[in-house]
Tab-separated table of C-alpha atoms in Angstrom:
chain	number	residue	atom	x	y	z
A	1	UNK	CA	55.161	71.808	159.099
A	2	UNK	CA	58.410	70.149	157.672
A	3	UNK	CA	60.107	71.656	159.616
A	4	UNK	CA	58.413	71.675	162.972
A	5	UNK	CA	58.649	67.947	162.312
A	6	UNK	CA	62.707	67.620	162.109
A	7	UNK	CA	62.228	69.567	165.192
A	8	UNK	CA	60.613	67.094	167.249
A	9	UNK	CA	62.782	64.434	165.380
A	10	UNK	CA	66.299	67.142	166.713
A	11	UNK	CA	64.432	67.154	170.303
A	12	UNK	CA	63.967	63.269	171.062
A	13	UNK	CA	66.895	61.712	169.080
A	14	UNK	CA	69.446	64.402	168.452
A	15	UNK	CA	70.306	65.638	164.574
A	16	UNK	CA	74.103	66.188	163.844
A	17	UNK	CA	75.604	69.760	163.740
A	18	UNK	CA	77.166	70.919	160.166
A	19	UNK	CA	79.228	73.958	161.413
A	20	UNK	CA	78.443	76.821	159.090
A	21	UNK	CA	80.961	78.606	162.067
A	22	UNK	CA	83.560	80.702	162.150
A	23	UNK	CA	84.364	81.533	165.509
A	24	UNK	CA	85.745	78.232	166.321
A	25	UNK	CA	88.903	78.403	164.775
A	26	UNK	CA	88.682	82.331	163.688
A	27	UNK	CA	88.308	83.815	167.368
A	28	UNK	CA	86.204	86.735	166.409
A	29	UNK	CA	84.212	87.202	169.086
A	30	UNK	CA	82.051	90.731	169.535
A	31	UNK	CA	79.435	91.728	172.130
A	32	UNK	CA	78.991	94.817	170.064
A	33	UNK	CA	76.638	93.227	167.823
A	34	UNK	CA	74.447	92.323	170.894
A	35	UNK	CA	74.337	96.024	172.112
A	36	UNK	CA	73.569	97.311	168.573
A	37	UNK	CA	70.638	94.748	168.366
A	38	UNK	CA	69.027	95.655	171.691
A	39	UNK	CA	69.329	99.373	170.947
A	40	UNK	CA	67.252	98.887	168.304
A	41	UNK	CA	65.020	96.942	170.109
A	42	UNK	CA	64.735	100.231	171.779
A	43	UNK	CA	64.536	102.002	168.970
A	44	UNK	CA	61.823	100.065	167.662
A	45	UNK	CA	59.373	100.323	171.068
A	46	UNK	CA	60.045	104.170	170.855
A	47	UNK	CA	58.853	104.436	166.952
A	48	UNK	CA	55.705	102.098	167.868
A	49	UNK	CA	54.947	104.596	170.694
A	50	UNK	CA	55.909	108.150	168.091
A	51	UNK	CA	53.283	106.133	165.705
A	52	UNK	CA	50.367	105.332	168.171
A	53	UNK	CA	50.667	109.031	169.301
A	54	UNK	CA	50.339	110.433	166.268
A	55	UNK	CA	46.844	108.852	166.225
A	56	UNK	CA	44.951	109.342	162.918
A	57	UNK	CA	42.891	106.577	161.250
A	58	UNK	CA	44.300	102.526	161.526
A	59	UNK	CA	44.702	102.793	158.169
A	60	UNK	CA	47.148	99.618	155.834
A	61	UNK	CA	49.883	103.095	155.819
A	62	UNK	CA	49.451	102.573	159.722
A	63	UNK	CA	49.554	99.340	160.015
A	64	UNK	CA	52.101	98.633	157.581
A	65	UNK	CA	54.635	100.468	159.528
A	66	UNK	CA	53.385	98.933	163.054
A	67	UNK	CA	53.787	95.469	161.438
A	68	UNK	CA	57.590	96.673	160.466
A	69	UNK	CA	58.494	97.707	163.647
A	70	UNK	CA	57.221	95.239	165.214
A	71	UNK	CA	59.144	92.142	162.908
A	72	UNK	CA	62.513	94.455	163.229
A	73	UNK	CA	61.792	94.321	167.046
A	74	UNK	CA	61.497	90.663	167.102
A	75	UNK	CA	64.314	90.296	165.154
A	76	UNK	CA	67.093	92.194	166.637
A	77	UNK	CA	66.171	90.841	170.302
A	78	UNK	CA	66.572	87.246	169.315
A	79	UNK	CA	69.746	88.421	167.291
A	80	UNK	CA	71.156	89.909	170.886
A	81	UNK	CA	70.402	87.048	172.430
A	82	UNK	CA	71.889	84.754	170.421
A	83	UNK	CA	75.390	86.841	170.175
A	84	UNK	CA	75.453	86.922	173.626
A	85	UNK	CA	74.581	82.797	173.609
A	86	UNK	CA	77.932	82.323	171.363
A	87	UNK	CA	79.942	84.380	173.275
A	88	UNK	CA	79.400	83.180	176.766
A	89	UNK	CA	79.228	79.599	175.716
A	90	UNK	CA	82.104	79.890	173.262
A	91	UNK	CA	84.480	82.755	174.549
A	92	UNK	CA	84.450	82.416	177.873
A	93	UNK	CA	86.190	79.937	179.909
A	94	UNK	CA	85.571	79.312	183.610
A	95	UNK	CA	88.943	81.267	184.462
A	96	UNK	CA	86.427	84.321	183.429
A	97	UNK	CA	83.821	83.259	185.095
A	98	UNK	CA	85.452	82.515	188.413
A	99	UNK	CA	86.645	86.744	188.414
A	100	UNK	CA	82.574	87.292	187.550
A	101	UNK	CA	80.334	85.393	189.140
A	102	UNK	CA	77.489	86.528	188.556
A	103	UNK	CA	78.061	85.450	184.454
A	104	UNK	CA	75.774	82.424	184.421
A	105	UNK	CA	72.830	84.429	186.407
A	106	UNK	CA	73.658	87.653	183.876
A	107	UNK	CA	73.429	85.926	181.091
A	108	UNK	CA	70.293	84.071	181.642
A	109	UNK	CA	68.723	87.345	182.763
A	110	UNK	CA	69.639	88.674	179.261
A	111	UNK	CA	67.308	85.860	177.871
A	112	UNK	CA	64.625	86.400	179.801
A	113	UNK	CA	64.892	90.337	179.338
A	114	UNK	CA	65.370	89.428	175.444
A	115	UNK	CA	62.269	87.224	175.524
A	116	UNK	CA	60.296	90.119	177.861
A	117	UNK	CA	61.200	92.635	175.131
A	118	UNK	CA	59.660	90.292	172.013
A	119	UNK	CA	56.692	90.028	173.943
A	120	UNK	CA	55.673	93.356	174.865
A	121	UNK	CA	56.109	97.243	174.060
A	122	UNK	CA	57.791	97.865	177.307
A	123	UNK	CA	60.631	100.659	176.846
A	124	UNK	CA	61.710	99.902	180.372
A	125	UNK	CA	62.006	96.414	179.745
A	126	UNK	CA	63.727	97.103	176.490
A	127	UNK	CA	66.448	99.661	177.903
A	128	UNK	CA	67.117	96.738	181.016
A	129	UNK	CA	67.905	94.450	178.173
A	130	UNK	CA	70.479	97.229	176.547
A	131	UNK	CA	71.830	97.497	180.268
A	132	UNK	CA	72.516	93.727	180.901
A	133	UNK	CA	74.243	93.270	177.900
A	134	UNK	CA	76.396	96.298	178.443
A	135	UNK	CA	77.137	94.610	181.282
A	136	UNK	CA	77.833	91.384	179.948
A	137	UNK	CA	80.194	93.755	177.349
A	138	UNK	CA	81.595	94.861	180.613
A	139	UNK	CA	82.796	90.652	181.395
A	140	UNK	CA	83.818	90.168	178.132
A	141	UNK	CA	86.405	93.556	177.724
A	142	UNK	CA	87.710	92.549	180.912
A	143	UNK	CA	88.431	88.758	179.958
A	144	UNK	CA	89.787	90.150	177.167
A	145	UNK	CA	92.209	92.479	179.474
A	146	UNK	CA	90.665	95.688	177.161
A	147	UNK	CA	89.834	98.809	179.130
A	148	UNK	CA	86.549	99.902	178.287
A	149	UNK	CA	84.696	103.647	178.483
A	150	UNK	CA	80.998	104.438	178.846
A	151	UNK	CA	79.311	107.328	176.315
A	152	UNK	CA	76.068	107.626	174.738
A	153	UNK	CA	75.454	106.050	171.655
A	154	UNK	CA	75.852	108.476	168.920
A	155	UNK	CA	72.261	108.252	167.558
A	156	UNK	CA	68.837	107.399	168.354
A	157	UNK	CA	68.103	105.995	171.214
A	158	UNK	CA	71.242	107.913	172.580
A	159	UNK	CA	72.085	105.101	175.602
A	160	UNK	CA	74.627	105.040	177.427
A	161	UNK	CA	77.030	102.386	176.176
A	162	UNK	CA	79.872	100.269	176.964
A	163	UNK	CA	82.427	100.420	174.563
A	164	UNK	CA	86.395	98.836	173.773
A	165	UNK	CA	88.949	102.012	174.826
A	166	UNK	CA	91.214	101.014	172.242
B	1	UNK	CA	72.272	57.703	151.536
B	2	UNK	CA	70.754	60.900	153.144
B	3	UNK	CA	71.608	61.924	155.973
B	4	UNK	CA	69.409	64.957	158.091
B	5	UNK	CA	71.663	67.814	159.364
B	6	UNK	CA	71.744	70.896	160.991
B	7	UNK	CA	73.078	74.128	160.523
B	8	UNK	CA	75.460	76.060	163.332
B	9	UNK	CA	76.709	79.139	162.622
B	10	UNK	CA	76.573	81.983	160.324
B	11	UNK	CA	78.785	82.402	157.005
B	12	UNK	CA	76.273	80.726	154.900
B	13	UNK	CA	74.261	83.689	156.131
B	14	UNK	CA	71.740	84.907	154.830
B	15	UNK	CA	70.930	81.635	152.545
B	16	UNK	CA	71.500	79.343	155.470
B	17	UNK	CA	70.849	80.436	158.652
B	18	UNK	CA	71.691	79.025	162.464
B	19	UNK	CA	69.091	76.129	162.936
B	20	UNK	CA	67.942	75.596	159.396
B	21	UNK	CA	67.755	71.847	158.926
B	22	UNK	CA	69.374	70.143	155.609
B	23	UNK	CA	68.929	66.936	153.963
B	24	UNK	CA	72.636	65.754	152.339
B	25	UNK	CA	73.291	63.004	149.705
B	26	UNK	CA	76.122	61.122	151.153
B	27	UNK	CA	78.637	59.525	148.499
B	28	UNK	CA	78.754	57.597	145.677
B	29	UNK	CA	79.011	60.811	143.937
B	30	UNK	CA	79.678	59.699	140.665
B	31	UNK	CA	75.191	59.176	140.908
B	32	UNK	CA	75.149	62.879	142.437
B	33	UNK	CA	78.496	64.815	140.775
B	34	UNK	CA	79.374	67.718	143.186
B	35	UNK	CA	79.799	70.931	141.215
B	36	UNK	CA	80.578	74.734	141.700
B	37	UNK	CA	77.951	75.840	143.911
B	38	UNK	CA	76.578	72.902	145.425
B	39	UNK	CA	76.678	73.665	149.230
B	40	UNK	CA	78.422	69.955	150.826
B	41	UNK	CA	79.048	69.208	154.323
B	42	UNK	CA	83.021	67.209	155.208
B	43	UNK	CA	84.799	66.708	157.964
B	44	UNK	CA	87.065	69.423	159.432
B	45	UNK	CA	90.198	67.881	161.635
B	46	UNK	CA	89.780	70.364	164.170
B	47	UNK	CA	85.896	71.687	163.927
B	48	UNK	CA	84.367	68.771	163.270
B	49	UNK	CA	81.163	68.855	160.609
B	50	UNK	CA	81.224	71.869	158.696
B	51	UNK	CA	79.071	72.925	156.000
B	52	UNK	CA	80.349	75.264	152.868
B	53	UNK	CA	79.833	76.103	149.177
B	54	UNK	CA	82.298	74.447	146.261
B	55	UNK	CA	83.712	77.719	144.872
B	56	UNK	CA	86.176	75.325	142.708
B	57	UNK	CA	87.235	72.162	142.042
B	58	UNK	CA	90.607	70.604	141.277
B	59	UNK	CA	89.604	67.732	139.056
B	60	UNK	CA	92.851	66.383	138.493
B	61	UNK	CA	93.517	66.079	142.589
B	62	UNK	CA	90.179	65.332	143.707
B	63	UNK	CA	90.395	68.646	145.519
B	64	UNK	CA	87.367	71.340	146.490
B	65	UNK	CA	87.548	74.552	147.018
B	66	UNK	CA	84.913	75.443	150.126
B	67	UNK	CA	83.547	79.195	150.818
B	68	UNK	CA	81.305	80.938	152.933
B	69	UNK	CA	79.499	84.403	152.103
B	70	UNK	CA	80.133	86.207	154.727
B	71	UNK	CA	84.004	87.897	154.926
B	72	UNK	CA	84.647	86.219	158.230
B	73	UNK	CA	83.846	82.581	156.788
B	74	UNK	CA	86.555	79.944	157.895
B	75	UNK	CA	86.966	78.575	154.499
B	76	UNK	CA	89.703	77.103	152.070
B	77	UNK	CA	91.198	80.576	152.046
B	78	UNK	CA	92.194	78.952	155.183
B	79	UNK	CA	92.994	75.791	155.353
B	80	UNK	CA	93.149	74.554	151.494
B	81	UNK	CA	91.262	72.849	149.889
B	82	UNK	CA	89.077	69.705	151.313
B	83	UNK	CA	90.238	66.409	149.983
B	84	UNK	CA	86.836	64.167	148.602
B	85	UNK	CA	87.856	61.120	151.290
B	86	UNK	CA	86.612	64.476	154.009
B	87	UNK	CA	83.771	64.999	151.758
B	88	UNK	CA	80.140	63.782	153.524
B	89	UNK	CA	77.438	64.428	151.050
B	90	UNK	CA	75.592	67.458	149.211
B	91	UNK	CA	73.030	69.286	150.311
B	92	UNK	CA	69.710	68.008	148.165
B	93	UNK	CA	67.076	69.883	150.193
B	94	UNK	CA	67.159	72.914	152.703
B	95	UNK	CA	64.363	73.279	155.241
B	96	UNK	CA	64.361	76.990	156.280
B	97	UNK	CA	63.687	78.023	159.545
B	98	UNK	CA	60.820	79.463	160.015
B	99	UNK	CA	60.722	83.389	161.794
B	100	UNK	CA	59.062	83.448	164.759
């Protein structure tokens, strides 16, 4: 209530910004956190489905652990989104755009696929989400001039990944 | 004074969180002391507003100490301590934000 009120007030008049930051001046920037999240986004639709086919009575056990995948879900795509929000509005400077062009239209399709995956149970939605931000992790080793490799993630769900060949 | 903020960013994390609102007392502090652990907002030459934790205080400069919690925290560890002319207010109320 409170707080859906300073909302409204941030909307129409604008609240200041008290940076809590530490990219700014620090210049850690990651998209692995952002692939990590959406795996488990993954992860997450794939135990929901390993639950439901299990079938059995909708017990509290039952729901209990649908409710948990379901918050963790929620969770880790808004996470992915918003560590792909600070990199692309922080990190990258139009030089990096100009080599990728297709940035601005990637990212925003990230949003929507993060959005997509909160909203349903869709696995394929869910693994297009892991794929656009491997591909935004595709941009971002290449701004940073760092070759990058492709292997499966070493545990469940075992994606294919875009990773720093350091 | 108060004075409605909010937070950017994550070393506060997981206390304060990106988009959590807070309410700050803004100065005189000698009504409102500021004290280890009180979490103020001042004014960062470069960054602009940030918002920390007083891990110390050096009374006799009118000096604070500023941390965050998380290892990566921009904090006096690197750039000193904040001077009480940069310091804004204290935070007197935090308004979580709630999960979706």
């Amino acid at each position: 209530m409170i707080f859906k009120l300073f909302e409204s007030l941030d909307r129409h008049f604008g609240v200041e910004r008290a940076s809590a930051h530490c990219d700014i001046p620090c210049g850690i920037y990651d998209p692995s956190g952002a692939q990590i999240a959406a795996l488990t986004v993954v992860r997450m639709v794939d135990l929901m489905a390993e639950l439901e086919a299990k079938g059995g009575p909708k017990d509290p056990a039952y729901l209990n652990s649908m409710a948990r995948y379901v918050a963790v879900k929620e969770e880790h795509a808004e996470k992915a989104k918003a560590e792909v929000r600070v990199i692309w509005g922080d990190f990258l400077k139009p030089t990096n755009v100009e080599k990728f062009t297709e940035t601005h239209e990637l990212v925003h399709k990230i949003m929507l696929l993060g959005s997509k995956s909160r909203q349903t149970a869709d696995r394929e939605t869910a693994v297009q989400f892991v794929e656009a931000i491997n591909q935004f992790a595709q941009v971002f080793w290449d701004a940073k001039k760092i070759k990058t490799k492709v292997a499966k993630a070493p545990y469940a769900p075992a994606l294919e990944m875009v990773y720093p060949d350091l | 004074m108060l004075r409605l903020m909010r937070v950017t960013g994550s070393s506060l994390s997981p206390e304060y969180q990106e988009g959590d609102f807070v309410v700050i007392a803004t100065i005189p502090f000698f009504l409102n002391r500021i004290q280890v652990g009180d979490v103020v907002v001042f004014r960062h030459p470069e960054v602009g507003l940030m918002i920390k934790r007083v891990s110390g205080i050096l009374e006799t400069e009118k000096q604070y100490l500023v941390s965050g919690t998380q290892p990566y925290s921009v904090d006096s560890a690197r750039f000193g301590p904040v001077s009480s002319d940069a310091l804004i207010g204290k935070v007197i109320w935090h308004i979580v934000k709630p999960a979706r």
